[in-house]
Tab-separated table of C-alpha atoms in Angstrom:
chain	number	residue	atom	x	y	z
A	1	GLN	CA	-31.076	32.380	-4.112
A	2	THR	CA	-30.054	35.611	-2.435
A	3	VAL	CA	-30.413	38.717	-4.570
A	4	VAL	CA	-28.199	41.785	-4.264
A	5	THR	CA	-30.345	44.905	-4.511
A	6	GLN	CA	-29.476	48.348	-5.833
A	7	GLU	CA	-31.549	51.343	-6.835
A	8	PRO	CA	-32.192	51.038	-10.602
A	9	SER	CA	-31.597	54.729	-11.155
A	10	LEU	CA	-30.703	57.893	-9.268
A	11	SER	CA	-30.000	61.451	-10.234
A	12	VAL	CA	-27.890	64.173	-8.688
A	13	SER	CA	-27.229	67.805	-9.487
A	14	PRO	CA	-23.697	68.886	-10.317
A	15	GLY	CA	-21.957	69.626	-7.031
A	16	GLY	CA	-24.543	67.686	-5.093
A	17	THR	CA	-24.328	64.587	-2.938
A	18	VAL	CA	-25.867	61.217	-3.698
A	19	THR	CA	-25.813	57.880	-1.913
A	20	LEU	CA	-26.190	54.569	-3.688
A	21	THR	CA	-26.965	51.479	-1.628
A	22	CYS	CA	-26.327	47.770	-1.911
A	23	GLY	CA	-28.498	45.396	0.064
A	24	LEU	CA	-29.531	41.782	0.317
A	25	SER	CA	-32.951	40.274	-0.294
A	26	SER	CA	-32.322	38.298	2.857
A	27	GLY	CA	-29.979	39.419	5.597
A	28	SER	CA	-27.576	42.285	6.151
A	29	VAL	CA	-24.443	43.467	4.402
A	30	SER	CA	-21.449	43.405	6.729
A	31	THR	CA	-17.671	43.288	6.567
A	32	VAL	CA	-17.634	39.559	5.804
A	33	LYS	CA	-19.416	40.265	2.525
A	34	TYR	CA	-16.433	42.412	1.425
A	35	PRO	CA	-18.620	44.868	-0.490
A	36	SER	CA	-16.972	46.521	-3.471
A	37	TRP	CA	-18.156	49.076	-6.000
A	38	TYR	CA	-17.440	49.419	-9.719
A	39	GLN	CA	-18.120	52.247	-12.132
A	40	GLN	CA	-18.924	51.530	-15.758
A	41	THR	CA	-19.333	53.983	-18.620
A	42	PRO	CA	-20.667	52.976	-22.050
A	43	GLY	CA	-18.356	50.742	-24.024
A	44	GLN	CA	-15.872	50.391	-21.177
A	45	PRO	CA	-15.137	47.614	-18.706
A	46	PRO	CA	-15.948	48.221	-15.058
A	47	ARG	CA	-13.481	50.253	-13.031
A	48	THR	CA	-12.888	49.554	-9.355
A	49	ILE	CA	-13.984	52.444	-7.146
A	50	ILE	CA	-14.272	51.114	-3.602
A	51	TYR	CA	-13.453	47.801	-1.943
A	52	ASN	CA	-13.685	46.346	1.551
A	53	ILE	CA	-16.555	48.738	2.294
A	54	ASN	CA	-14.529	51.953	2.260
A	55	ILE	CA	-11.078	51.608	0.662
A	56	ARG	CA	-10.693	53.763	-2.426
A	57	SER	CA	-8.921	52.165	-5.346
A	58	SER	CA	-5.793	53.846	-6.651
A	59	GLY	CA	-6.534	57.067	-8.493
A	60	VAL	CA	-10.143	57.353	-7.363
A	61	PRO	CA	-10.944	60.881	-6.168
A	62	ASP	CA	-11.861	61.375	-2.537
A	63	ARG	CA	-15.350	62.582	-3.410
A	64	PHE	CA	-16.147	58.855	-3.541
A	65	SER	CA	-16.577	57.188	-0.180
A	66	GLY	CA	-17.975	53.902	1.063
A	67	SER	CA	-19.711	52.907	4.264
A	68	ILE	CA	-22.262	50.642	5.884
A	69	LEU	CA	-25.640	52.346	6.388
A	70	GLY	CA	-27.991	50.271	8.444
A	71	ASN	CA	-27.998	46.839	6.868
A	72	LYS	CA	-26.625	47.944	3.487
A	73	ALA	CA	-23.351	48.966	1.916
A	74	ALA	CA	-23.355	52.505	0.593
A	75	LEU	CA	-21.411	54.509	-1.961
A	76	THR	CA	-21.571	58.282	-1.496
A	77	ILE	CA	-20.457	60.799	-4.072
A	78	THR	CA	-19.920	64.252	-2.586
A	79	GLY	CA	-19.624	67.117	-5.032
A	80	ALA	CA	-20.789	65.136	-8.057
A	81	GLN	CA	-19.280	65.957	-11.410
A	82	ALA	CA	-20.597	65.407	-14.909
A	83	ASN	CA	-18.095	62.627	-15.524
A	84	ASP	CA	-19.529	60.678	-12.580
A	85	GLU	CA	-22.517	59.867	-14.763
A	86	ALA	CA	-22.276	56.096	-15.187
A	87	HIS	CA	-23.608	52.765	-14.039
A	88	TYR	CA	-22.437	51.647	-10.617
A	89	TYR	CA	-22.363	48.021	-9.548
A	90	CYS	CA	-21.770	46.532	-6.149
A	91	VAL	CA	-20.455	43.035	-5.576
A	92	LEU	CA	-20.835	40.938	-2.445
A	93	TYR	CA	-18.969	37.831	-1.410
A	94	MET	CA	-21.450	35.127	-0.462
A	95	GLY	CA	-18.965	32.586	0.848
A	96	ARG	CA	-17.698	29.343	-0.699
A	97	GLY	CA	-15.988	31.365	-3.399
A	98	ILE	CA	-19.172	32.840	-4.830
A	99	SER	CA	-19.526	36.506	-5.794
A	100	VAL	CA	-22.841	38.122	-6.665
A	101	PHE	CA	-23.319	41.391	-8.523
A	102	GLY	CA	-26.121	43.794	-7.829
A	103	GLY	CA	-28.312	44.850	-10.710
A	104	GLY	CA	-26.577	48.203	-10.950
A	105	THR	CA	-27.592	51.815	-10.474
A	106	ARG	CA	-27.734	54.202	-13.388
A	107	LEU	CA	-26.559	57.555	-12.066
A	108	THR	CA	-27.520	60.686	-13.946
A	109	VAL	CA	-25.862	64.014	-13.221
A	110	LEU	CA	-28.156	66.864	-14.232
B	1	GLN	CA	1.190	46.843	-15.517
B	2	VAL	CA	-1.335	44.044	-15.278
B	3	GLN	CA	-3.374	43.475	-18.415
B	4	LEU	CA	-5.988	40.896	-19.321
B	5	GLN	CA	-7.159	40.268	-22.866
B	6	GLU	CA	-10.055	38.099	-23.981
B	7	SER	CA	-9.963	36.249	-27.282
B	8	GLY	CA	-12.250	33.867	-29.121
B	9	PRO	CA	-14.964	33.689	-31.749
B	10	GLY	CA	-17.497	36.477	-31.791
B	11	LEU	CA	-20.265	34.354	-33.290
B	12	VAL	CA	-21.351	30.915	-32.128
B	13	LYS	CA	-24.367	28.822	-33.084
B	14	ALA	CA	-27.085	27.895	-30.662
B	15	SER	CA	-26.667	24.530	-28.929
B	16	GLN	CA	-22.904	24.668	-29.492
B	17	THR	CA	-20.105	25.436	-27.027
B	18	LEU	CA	-18.470	28.813	-26.486
B	19	SER	CA	-14.745	28.887	-25.867
B	20	LEU	CA	-12.905	32.002	-24.761
B	21	THR	CA	-9.343	32.530	-23.573
B	22	CYS	CA	-7.929	35.250	-21.337
B	23	THR	CA	-4.260	36.076	-21.725
B	24	VAL	CA	-2.652	37.677	-18.694
B	25	SER	CA	0.381	39.935	-18.928
B	26	GLY	CA	2.257	41.806	-16.219
B	27	ALA	CA	1.347	39.201	-13.571
B	28	SER	CA	1.701	35.498	-13.041
B	29	ILE	CA	-1.357	33.289	-13.114
B	30	ASN	CA	0.417	31.261	-10.422
B	31	SER	CA	0.033	34.060	-7.898
B	32	ASP	CA	-1.032	32.949	-4.414
B	33	ASP	CA	-3.221	36.008	-3.842
B	34	HIS	CA	-5.367	36.007	-6.943
B	35	TYR	CA	-8.271	34.205	-8.527
B	36	TRP	CA	-9.023	34.392	-12.217
B	37	ASN	CA	-12.643	35.038	-13.105
B	38	TRP	CA	-15.127	35.163	-15.950
B	39	ILE	CA	-17.976	37.685	-15.805
B	40	ARG	CA	-20.545	38.499	-18.472
B	41	GLN	CA	-22.885	41.348	-19.289
B	42	THR	CA	-25.954	40.995	-21.468
B	43	ALA	CA	-27.085	43.893	-23.632
B	44	GLY	CA	-28.533	46.671	-21.552
B	45	LYS	CA	-28.353	44.622	-18.414
B	46	GLY	CA	-26.076	44.086	-15.505
B	47	LEU	CA	-23.078	41.993	-14.729
B	48	GLU	CA	-23.176	38.294	-13.887
B	49	TRP	CA	-20.329	36.403	-12.272
B	50	ILE	CA	-19.732	33.109	-14.096
B	51	GLY	CA	-16.949	31.507	-12.108
B	52	ARG	CA	-13.306	31.513	-11.097
B	53	ILE	CA	-10.172	29.421	-11.012
B	54	TYR	CA	-7.161	29.399	-8.724
B	55	SER	CA	-3.579	28.631	-9.681
B	56	ASN	CA	-3.911	25.038	-8.416
B	57	GLY	CA	-6.835	24.475	-10.762
B	58	ALA	CA	-9.554	24.686	-8.127
B	59	THR	CA	-12.747	26.128	-9.557
B	60	THR	CA	-15.956	27.690	-8.273
B	61	TYR	CA	-18.958	28.338	-10.484
B	62	ASN	CA	-22.164	30.339	-10.358
B	63	PRO	CA	-24.785	27.759	-9.307
B	64	SER	CA	-27.133	28.961	-12.047
B	65	LEU	CA	-24.552	28.146	-14.752
B	66	LYS	CA	-22.609	25.348	-13.119
B	67	SER	CA	-23.995	22.548	-15.284
B	68	ARG	CA	-22.747	24.239	-18.463
B	69	VAL	CA	-19.478	25.914	-17.410
B	70	THR	CA	-15.874	24.784	-17.331
B	71	ILE	CA	-12.977	27.090	-16.485
B	72	SER	CA	-9.415	25.870	-16.979
B	73	LEU	CA	-5.942	27.349	-16.974
B	74	ASP	CA	-2.684	26.937	-18.839
B	75	ALA	CA	0.102	28.236	-16.624
B	76	SER	CA	2.725	27.728	-19.315
B	77	LYS	CA	0.936	30.299	-21.463
B	78	ASN	CA	-0.278	32.445	-18.540
B	79	GLN	CA	-3.836	31.971	-19.772
B	80	PHE	CA	-7.153	30.776	-18.481
B	81	SER	CA	-10.203	29.754	-20.460
B	82	LEU	CA	-13.985	29.562	-20.371
B	83	SER	CA	-16.136	26.892	-21.929
B	84	LEU	CA	-19.918	27.342	-21.915
B	85	SER	CA	-22.045	24.617	-23.484
B	86	SER	CA	-25.605	24.276	-24.783
B	87	LEU	CA	-25.758	27.888	-25.872
B	88	THR	CA	-28.986	29.807	-26.362
B	89	ALA	CA	-29.698	33.381	-27.396
B	90	ALA	CA	-29.726	34.297	-23.705
B	91	ASP	CA	-25.971	33.672	-23.623
B	92	THR	CA	-25.333	36.530	-26.042
B	93	ALA	CA	-23.233	38.931	-23.990
B	94	VAL	CA	-19.962	40.725	-23.498
B	95	TYR	CA	-17.669	38.340	-21.656
B	96	TYR	CA	-15.032	39.802	-19.350
B	97	CYS	CA	-12.112	38.146	-17.693
B	98	ALA	CA	-11.074	39.695	-14.406
B	99	ARG	CA	-8.557	39.187	-11.657
B	100	LEU	CA	-9.751	38.990	-8.084
B	101	PHE	CA	-7.351	39.923	-5.320
B	102	SER	CA	-7.887	37.829	-2.207
B	103	GLY	CA	-5.061	38.678	0.143
B	104	TYR	CA	-3.495	41.216	2.435
B	105	GLU	CA	-2.822	44.875	1.980
B	106	VAL	CA	-2.999	46.458	5.430
B	107	SER	CA	-5.849	44.070	6.145
B	108	PHE	CA	-7.442	41.223	4.214
B	109	VAL	CA	-9.101	42.451	1.030
B	110	TYR	CA	-11.303	40.806	-1.545
B	111	TYR	CA	-12.201	42.526	-4.822
B	112	PHE	CA	-11.854	42.540	-8.597
B	113	ASP	CA	-8.773	44.646	-9.246
B	114	HIS	CA	-8.151	44.223	-12.977
B	115	TRP	CA	-10.507	43.647	-15.895
B	116	GLY	CA	-10.116	42.823	-19.556
B	117	GLN	CA	-11.727	44.998	-22.203
B	118	GLY	CA	-14.423	42.427	-22.885
B	119	ALA	CA	-15.335	40.231	-25.841
B	120	LEU	CA	-18.752	40.333	-27.482
B	121	VAL	CA	-20.156	36.893	-28.192
B	122	THR	CA	-23.326	36.542	-30.230
B	123	VAL	CA	-25.259	33.286	-30.298
B	124	SER	CA	-26.975	32.758	-33.645
B	125	PRO	CA	-29.993	30.519	-34.309
């Protein structure tokens, strides 16, 4: 079974830039995987940040951006703020109606 | 405003069957552009997609859970439900219902656009 890979943890300084990635144990992430990104803070449900690689969900600040880097999807936060500290999950569409979540990245802002 | 709300027992015994319901408000479960999903999150761990249902009743399940999962819908109540059988402690989790948008904005999009608040289910020995 294909595994969706994410960095377990990353840190960024306030005002800094960080890139989180979302890959596949086998193969490349492309547009047909419809990569999307979700932010989750403790005790809250996930919140949609980015979908279709690079479309920001309503109300999401433009310091969040999505892209394809090499064979992975990427989420970049430019000018990180303290309230960006959260877990971030990517989801890929595997075809035949099946979605697979990555293991998540714990982002620390310090 | 679209809202989803999970409901069901918070404590279930091992080997029994979990039943949860998601009530949708602000949108019709008969929508052509949406699928209705169940997703769970175990303590301290990540998210796991369980399965989905479309308005015509067509379902797709996570292969790793397929033998134990049934998702159904009741359009008259604008609800959909999850049944998970043969429970073990590993099924203890927060269960979310979520709507997936599969349709056109400017281009075709595919993503989870609305989530419920989640329901904690504990499986007891």
